[in-house]
Short mmCIF file of N, CA and C in Angstrom, two decimals:
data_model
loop_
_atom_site.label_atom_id
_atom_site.label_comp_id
_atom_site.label_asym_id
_atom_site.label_seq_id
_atom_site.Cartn_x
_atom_site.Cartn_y
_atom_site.Cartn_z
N UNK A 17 -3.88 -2.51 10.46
CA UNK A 17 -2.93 -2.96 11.44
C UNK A 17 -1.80 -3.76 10.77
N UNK A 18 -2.10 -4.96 10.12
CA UNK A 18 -1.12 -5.97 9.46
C UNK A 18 -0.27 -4.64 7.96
N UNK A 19 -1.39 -3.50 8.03
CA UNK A 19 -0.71 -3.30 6.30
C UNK A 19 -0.26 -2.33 7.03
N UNK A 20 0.27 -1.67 7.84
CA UNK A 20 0.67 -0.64 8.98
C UNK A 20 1.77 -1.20 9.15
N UNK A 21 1.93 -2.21 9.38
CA UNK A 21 3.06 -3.39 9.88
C UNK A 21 4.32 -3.68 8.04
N UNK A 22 3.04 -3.49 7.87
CA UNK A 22 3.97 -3.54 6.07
C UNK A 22 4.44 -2.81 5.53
N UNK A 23 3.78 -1.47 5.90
CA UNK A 23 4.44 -0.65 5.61
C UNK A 23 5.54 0.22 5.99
N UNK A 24 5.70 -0.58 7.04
CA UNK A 24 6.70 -0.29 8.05
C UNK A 24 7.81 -0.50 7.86
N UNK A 25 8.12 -1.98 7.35
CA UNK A 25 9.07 -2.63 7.10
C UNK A 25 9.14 -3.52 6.15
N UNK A 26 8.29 -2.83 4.95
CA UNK A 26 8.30 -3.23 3.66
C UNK A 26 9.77 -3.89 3.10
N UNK A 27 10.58 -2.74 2.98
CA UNK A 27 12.01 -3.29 2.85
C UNK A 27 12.61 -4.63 3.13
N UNK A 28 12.39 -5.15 4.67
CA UNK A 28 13.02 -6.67 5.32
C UNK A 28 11.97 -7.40 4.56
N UNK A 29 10.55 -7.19 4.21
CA UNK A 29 9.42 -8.16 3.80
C UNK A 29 10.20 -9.07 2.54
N UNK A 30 10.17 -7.38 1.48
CA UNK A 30 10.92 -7.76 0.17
C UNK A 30 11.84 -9.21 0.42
N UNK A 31 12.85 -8.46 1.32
CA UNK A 31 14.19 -9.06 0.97
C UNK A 31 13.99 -10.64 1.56
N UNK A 32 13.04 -10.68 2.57
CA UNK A 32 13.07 -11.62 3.20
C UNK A 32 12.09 -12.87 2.00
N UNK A 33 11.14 -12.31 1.04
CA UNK A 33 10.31 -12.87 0.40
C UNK A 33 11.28 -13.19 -0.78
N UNK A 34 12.46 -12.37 -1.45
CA UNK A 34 13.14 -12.86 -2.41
C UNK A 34 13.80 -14.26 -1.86
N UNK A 35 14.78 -13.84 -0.56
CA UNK A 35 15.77 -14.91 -0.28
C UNK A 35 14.99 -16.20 -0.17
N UNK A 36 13.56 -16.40 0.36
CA UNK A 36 13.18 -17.41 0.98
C UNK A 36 12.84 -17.79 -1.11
N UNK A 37 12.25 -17.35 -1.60
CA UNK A 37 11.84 -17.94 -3.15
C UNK A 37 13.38 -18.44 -3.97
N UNK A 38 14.69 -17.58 -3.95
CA UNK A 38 15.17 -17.97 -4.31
C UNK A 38 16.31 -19.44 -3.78
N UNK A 39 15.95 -19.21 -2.10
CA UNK A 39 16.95 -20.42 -1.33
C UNK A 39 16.11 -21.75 -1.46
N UNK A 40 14.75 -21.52 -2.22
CA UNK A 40 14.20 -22.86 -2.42
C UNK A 40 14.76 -23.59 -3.25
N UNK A 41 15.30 -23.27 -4.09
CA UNK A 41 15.83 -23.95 -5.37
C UNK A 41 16.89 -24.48 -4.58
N UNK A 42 17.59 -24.28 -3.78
CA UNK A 42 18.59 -24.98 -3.34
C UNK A 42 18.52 -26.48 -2.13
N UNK A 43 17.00 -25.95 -1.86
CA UNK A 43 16.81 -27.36 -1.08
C UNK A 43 16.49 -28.44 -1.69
N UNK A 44 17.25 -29.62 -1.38
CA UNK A 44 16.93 -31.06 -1.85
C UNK A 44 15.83 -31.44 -1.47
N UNK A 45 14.66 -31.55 -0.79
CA UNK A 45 13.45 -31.93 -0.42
C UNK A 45 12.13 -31.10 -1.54
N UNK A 46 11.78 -32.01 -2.10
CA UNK A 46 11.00 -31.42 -3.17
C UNK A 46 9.63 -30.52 -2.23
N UNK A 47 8.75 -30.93 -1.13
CA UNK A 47 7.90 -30.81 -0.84
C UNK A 47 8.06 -29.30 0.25
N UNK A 48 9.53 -29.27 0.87
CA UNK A 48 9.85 -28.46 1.52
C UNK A 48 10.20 -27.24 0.49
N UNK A 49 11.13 -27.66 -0.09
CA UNK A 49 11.28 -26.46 -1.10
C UNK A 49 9.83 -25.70 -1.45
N UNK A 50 8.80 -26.22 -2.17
CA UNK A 50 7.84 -25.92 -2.61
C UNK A 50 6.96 -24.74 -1.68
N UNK A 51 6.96 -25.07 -0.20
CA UNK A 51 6.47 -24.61 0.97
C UNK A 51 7.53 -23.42 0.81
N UNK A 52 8.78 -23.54 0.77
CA UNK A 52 9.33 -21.96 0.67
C UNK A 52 8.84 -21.14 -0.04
N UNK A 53 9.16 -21.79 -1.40
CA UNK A 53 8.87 -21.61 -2.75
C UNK A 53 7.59 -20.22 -2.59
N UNK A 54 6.82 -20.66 -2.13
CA UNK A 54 5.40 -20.49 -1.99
C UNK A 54 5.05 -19.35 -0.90
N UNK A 55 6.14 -19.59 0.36
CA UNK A 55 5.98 -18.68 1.49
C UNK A 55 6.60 -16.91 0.49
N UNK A 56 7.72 -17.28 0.09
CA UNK A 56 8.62 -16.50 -0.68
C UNK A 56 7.66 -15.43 -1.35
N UNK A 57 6.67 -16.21 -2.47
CA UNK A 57 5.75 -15.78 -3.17
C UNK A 57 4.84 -14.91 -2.84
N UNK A 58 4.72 -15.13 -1.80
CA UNK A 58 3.27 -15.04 -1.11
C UNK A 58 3.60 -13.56 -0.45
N UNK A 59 4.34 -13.33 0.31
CA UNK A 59 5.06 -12.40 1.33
C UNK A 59 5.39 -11.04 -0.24
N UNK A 60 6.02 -11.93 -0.94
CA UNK A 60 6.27 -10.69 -1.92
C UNK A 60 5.21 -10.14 -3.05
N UNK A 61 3.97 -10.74 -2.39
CA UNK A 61 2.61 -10.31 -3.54
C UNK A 61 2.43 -9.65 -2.57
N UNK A 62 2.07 -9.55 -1.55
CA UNK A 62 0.99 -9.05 -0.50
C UNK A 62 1.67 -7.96 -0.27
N UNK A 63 3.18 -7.91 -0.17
CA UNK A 63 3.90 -6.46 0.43
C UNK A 63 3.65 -5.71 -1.07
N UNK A 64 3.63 -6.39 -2.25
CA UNK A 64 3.28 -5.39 -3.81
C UNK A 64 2.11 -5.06 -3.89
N UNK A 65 0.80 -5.55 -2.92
CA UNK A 65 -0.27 -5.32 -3.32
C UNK A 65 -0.17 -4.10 -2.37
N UNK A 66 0.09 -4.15 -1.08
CA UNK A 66 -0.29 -3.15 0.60
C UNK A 66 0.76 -1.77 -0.30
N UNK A 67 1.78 -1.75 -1.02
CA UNK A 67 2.54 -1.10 -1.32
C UNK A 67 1.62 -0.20 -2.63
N UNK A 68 1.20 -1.09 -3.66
CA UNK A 68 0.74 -0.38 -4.98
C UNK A 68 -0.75 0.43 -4.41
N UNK A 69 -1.56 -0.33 -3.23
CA UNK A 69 -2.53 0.16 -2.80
C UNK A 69 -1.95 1.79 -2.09
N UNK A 70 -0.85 2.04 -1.16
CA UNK A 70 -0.61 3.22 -0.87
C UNK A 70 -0.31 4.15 -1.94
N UNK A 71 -0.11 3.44 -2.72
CA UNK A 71 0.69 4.37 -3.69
C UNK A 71 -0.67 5.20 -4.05
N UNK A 72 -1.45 4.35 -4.55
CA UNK A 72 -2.68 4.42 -5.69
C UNK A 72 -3.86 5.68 -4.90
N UNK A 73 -3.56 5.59 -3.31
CA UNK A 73 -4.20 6.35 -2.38
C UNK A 73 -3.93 7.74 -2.40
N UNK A 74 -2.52 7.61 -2.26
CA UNK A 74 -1.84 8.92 -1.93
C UNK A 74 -2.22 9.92 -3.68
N UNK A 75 -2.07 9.27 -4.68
CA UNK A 75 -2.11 9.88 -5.67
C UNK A 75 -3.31 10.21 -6.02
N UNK A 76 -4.55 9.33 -5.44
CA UNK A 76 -6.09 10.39 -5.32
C UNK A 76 -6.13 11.17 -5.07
N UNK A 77 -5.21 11.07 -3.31
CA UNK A 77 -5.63 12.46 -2.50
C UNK A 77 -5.16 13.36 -3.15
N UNK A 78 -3.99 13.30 -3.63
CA UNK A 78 -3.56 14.44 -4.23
C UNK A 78 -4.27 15.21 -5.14
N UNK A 79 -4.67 14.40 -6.53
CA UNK A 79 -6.15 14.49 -7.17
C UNK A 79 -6.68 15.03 -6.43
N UNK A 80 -7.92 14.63 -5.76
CA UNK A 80 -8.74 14.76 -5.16
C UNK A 80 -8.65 16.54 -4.59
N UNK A 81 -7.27 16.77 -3.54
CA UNK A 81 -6.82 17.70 -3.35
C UNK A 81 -6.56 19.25 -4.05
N UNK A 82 -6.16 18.75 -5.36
CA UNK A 82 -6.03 19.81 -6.28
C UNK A 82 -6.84 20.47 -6.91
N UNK A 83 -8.13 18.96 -7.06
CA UNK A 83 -9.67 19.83 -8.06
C UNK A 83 -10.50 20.43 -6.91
N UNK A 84 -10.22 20.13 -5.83
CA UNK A 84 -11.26 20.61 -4.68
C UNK A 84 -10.27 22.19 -4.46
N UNK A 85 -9.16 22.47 -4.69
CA UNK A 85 -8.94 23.59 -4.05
C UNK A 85 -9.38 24.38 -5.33
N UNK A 86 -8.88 24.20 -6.38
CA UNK A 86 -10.05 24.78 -7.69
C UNK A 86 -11.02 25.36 -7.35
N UNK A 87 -12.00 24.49 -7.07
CA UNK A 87 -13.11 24.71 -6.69
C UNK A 87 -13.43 25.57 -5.51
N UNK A 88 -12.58 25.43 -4.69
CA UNK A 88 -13.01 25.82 -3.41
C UNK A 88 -12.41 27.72 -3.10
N UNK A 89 -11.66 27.98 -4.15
CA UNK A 89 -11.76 29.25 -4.69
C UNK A 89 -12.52 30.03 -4.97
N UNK A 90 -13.84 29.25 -5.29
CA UNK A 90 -15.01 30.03 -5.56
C UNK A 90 -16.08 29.70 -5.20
N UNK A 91 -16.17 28.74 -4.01
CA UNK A 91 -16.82 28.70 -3.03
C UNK A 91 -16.29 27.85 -1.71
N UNK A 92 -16.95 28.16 -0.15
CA UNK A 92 -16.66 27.50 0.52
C UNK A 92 -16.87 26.30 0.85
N UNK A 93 -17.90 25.90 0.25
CA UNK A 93 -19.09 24.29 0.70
C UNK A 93 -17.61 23.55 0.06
N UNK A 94 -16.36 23.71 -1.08
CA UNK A 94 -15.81 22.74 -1.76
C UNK A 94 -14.96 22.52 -1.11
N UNK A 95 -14.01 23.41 0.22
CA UNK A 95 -13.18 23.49 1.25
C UNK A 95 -13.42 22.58 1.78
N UNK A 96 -14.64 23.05 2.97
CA UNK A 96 -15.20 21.39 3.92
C UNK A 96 -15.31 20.38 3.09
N UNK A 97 -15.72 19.99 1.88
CA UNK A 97 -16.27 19.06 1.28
C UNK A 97 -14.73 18.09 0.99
N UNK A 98 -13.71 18.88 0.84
CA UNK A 98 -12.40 18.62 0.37
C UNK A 98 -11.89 17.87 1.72
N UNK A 99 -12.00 18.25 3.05
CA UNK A 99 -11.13 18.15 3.78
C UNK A 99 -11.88 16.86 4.70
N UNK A 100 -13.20 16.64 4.49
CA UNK A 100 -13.94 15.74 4.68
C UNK A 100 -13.78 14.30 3.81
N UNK A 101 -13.17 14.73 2.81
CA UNK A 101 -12.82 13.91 1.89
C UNK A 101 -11.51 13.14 1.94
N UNK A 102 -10.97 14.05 2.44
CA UNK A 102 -9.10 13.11 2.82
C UNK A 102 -9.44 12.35 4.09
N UNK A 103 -10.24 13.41 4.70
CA UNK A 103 -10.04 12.50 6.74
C UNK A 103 -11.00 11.03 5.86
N UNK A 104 -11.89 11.01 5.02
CA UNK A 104 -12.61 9.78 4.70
C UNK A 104 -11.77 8.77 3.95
N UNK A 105 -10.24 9.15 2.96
CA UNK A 105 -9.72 8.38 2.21
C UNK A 105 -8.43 7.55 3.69
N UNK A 106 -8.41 8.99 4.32
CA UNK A 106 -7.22 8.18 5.43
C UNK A 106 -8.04 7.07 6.08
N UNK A 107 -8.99 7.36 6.55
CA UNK A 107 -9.49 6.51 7.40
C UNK A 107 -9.87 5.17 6.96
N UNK A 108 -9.79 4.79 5.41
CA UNK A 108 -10.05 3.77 5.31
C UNK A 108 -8.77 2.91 4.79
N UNK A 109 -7.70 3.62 5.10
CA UNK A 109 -6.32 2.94 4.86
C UNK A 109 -5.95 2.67 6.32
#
């Protein structure tokens, strides 16, 4: 749901996680800054993690996809076995 949401609008996350890390440096309040500082940080790990995690998914399936049709050339059990296999990688994204 939340990484659905990220991936949605990954783009505003970014931009919104740079401006807030870099407009800290400009606030005079040491303790406030820090709290940006930090929000900034934070927003732009989590959208790199929800982001490198799709990436890292999609490029199994694909894997995943290519040795199963191999296979599944020379028999059928590797077809179902293949297609059982993506509905199981989607479903846990």
């Amino acid at each position: 749901m939340v990484a659905d949401f990220i991936l949605k609008y990954w783009k505003f996350l970014v931009a919104l996680g740079v401006i807030l890390a870099i407009g800290a440096l400009f606030i005079p309040n040491n303790i406030v800054s820090r709290i940006v500082e930090f929000t900034g940080f934070s927003i732009l790990a989590v959208s790199a993690y929800v982001l490198g995690y799709k990436m890292a998914t999609d490029e199994a399936e694909k894997y995943i996809k290519s040795e199963l049709e191999k296979l599944a050339k020379k028999d059928i059990r590797y077809k179902i076995a293949a297609e059982r296999m993506t509905k199981h990688i989607k479903s846990k994204f």
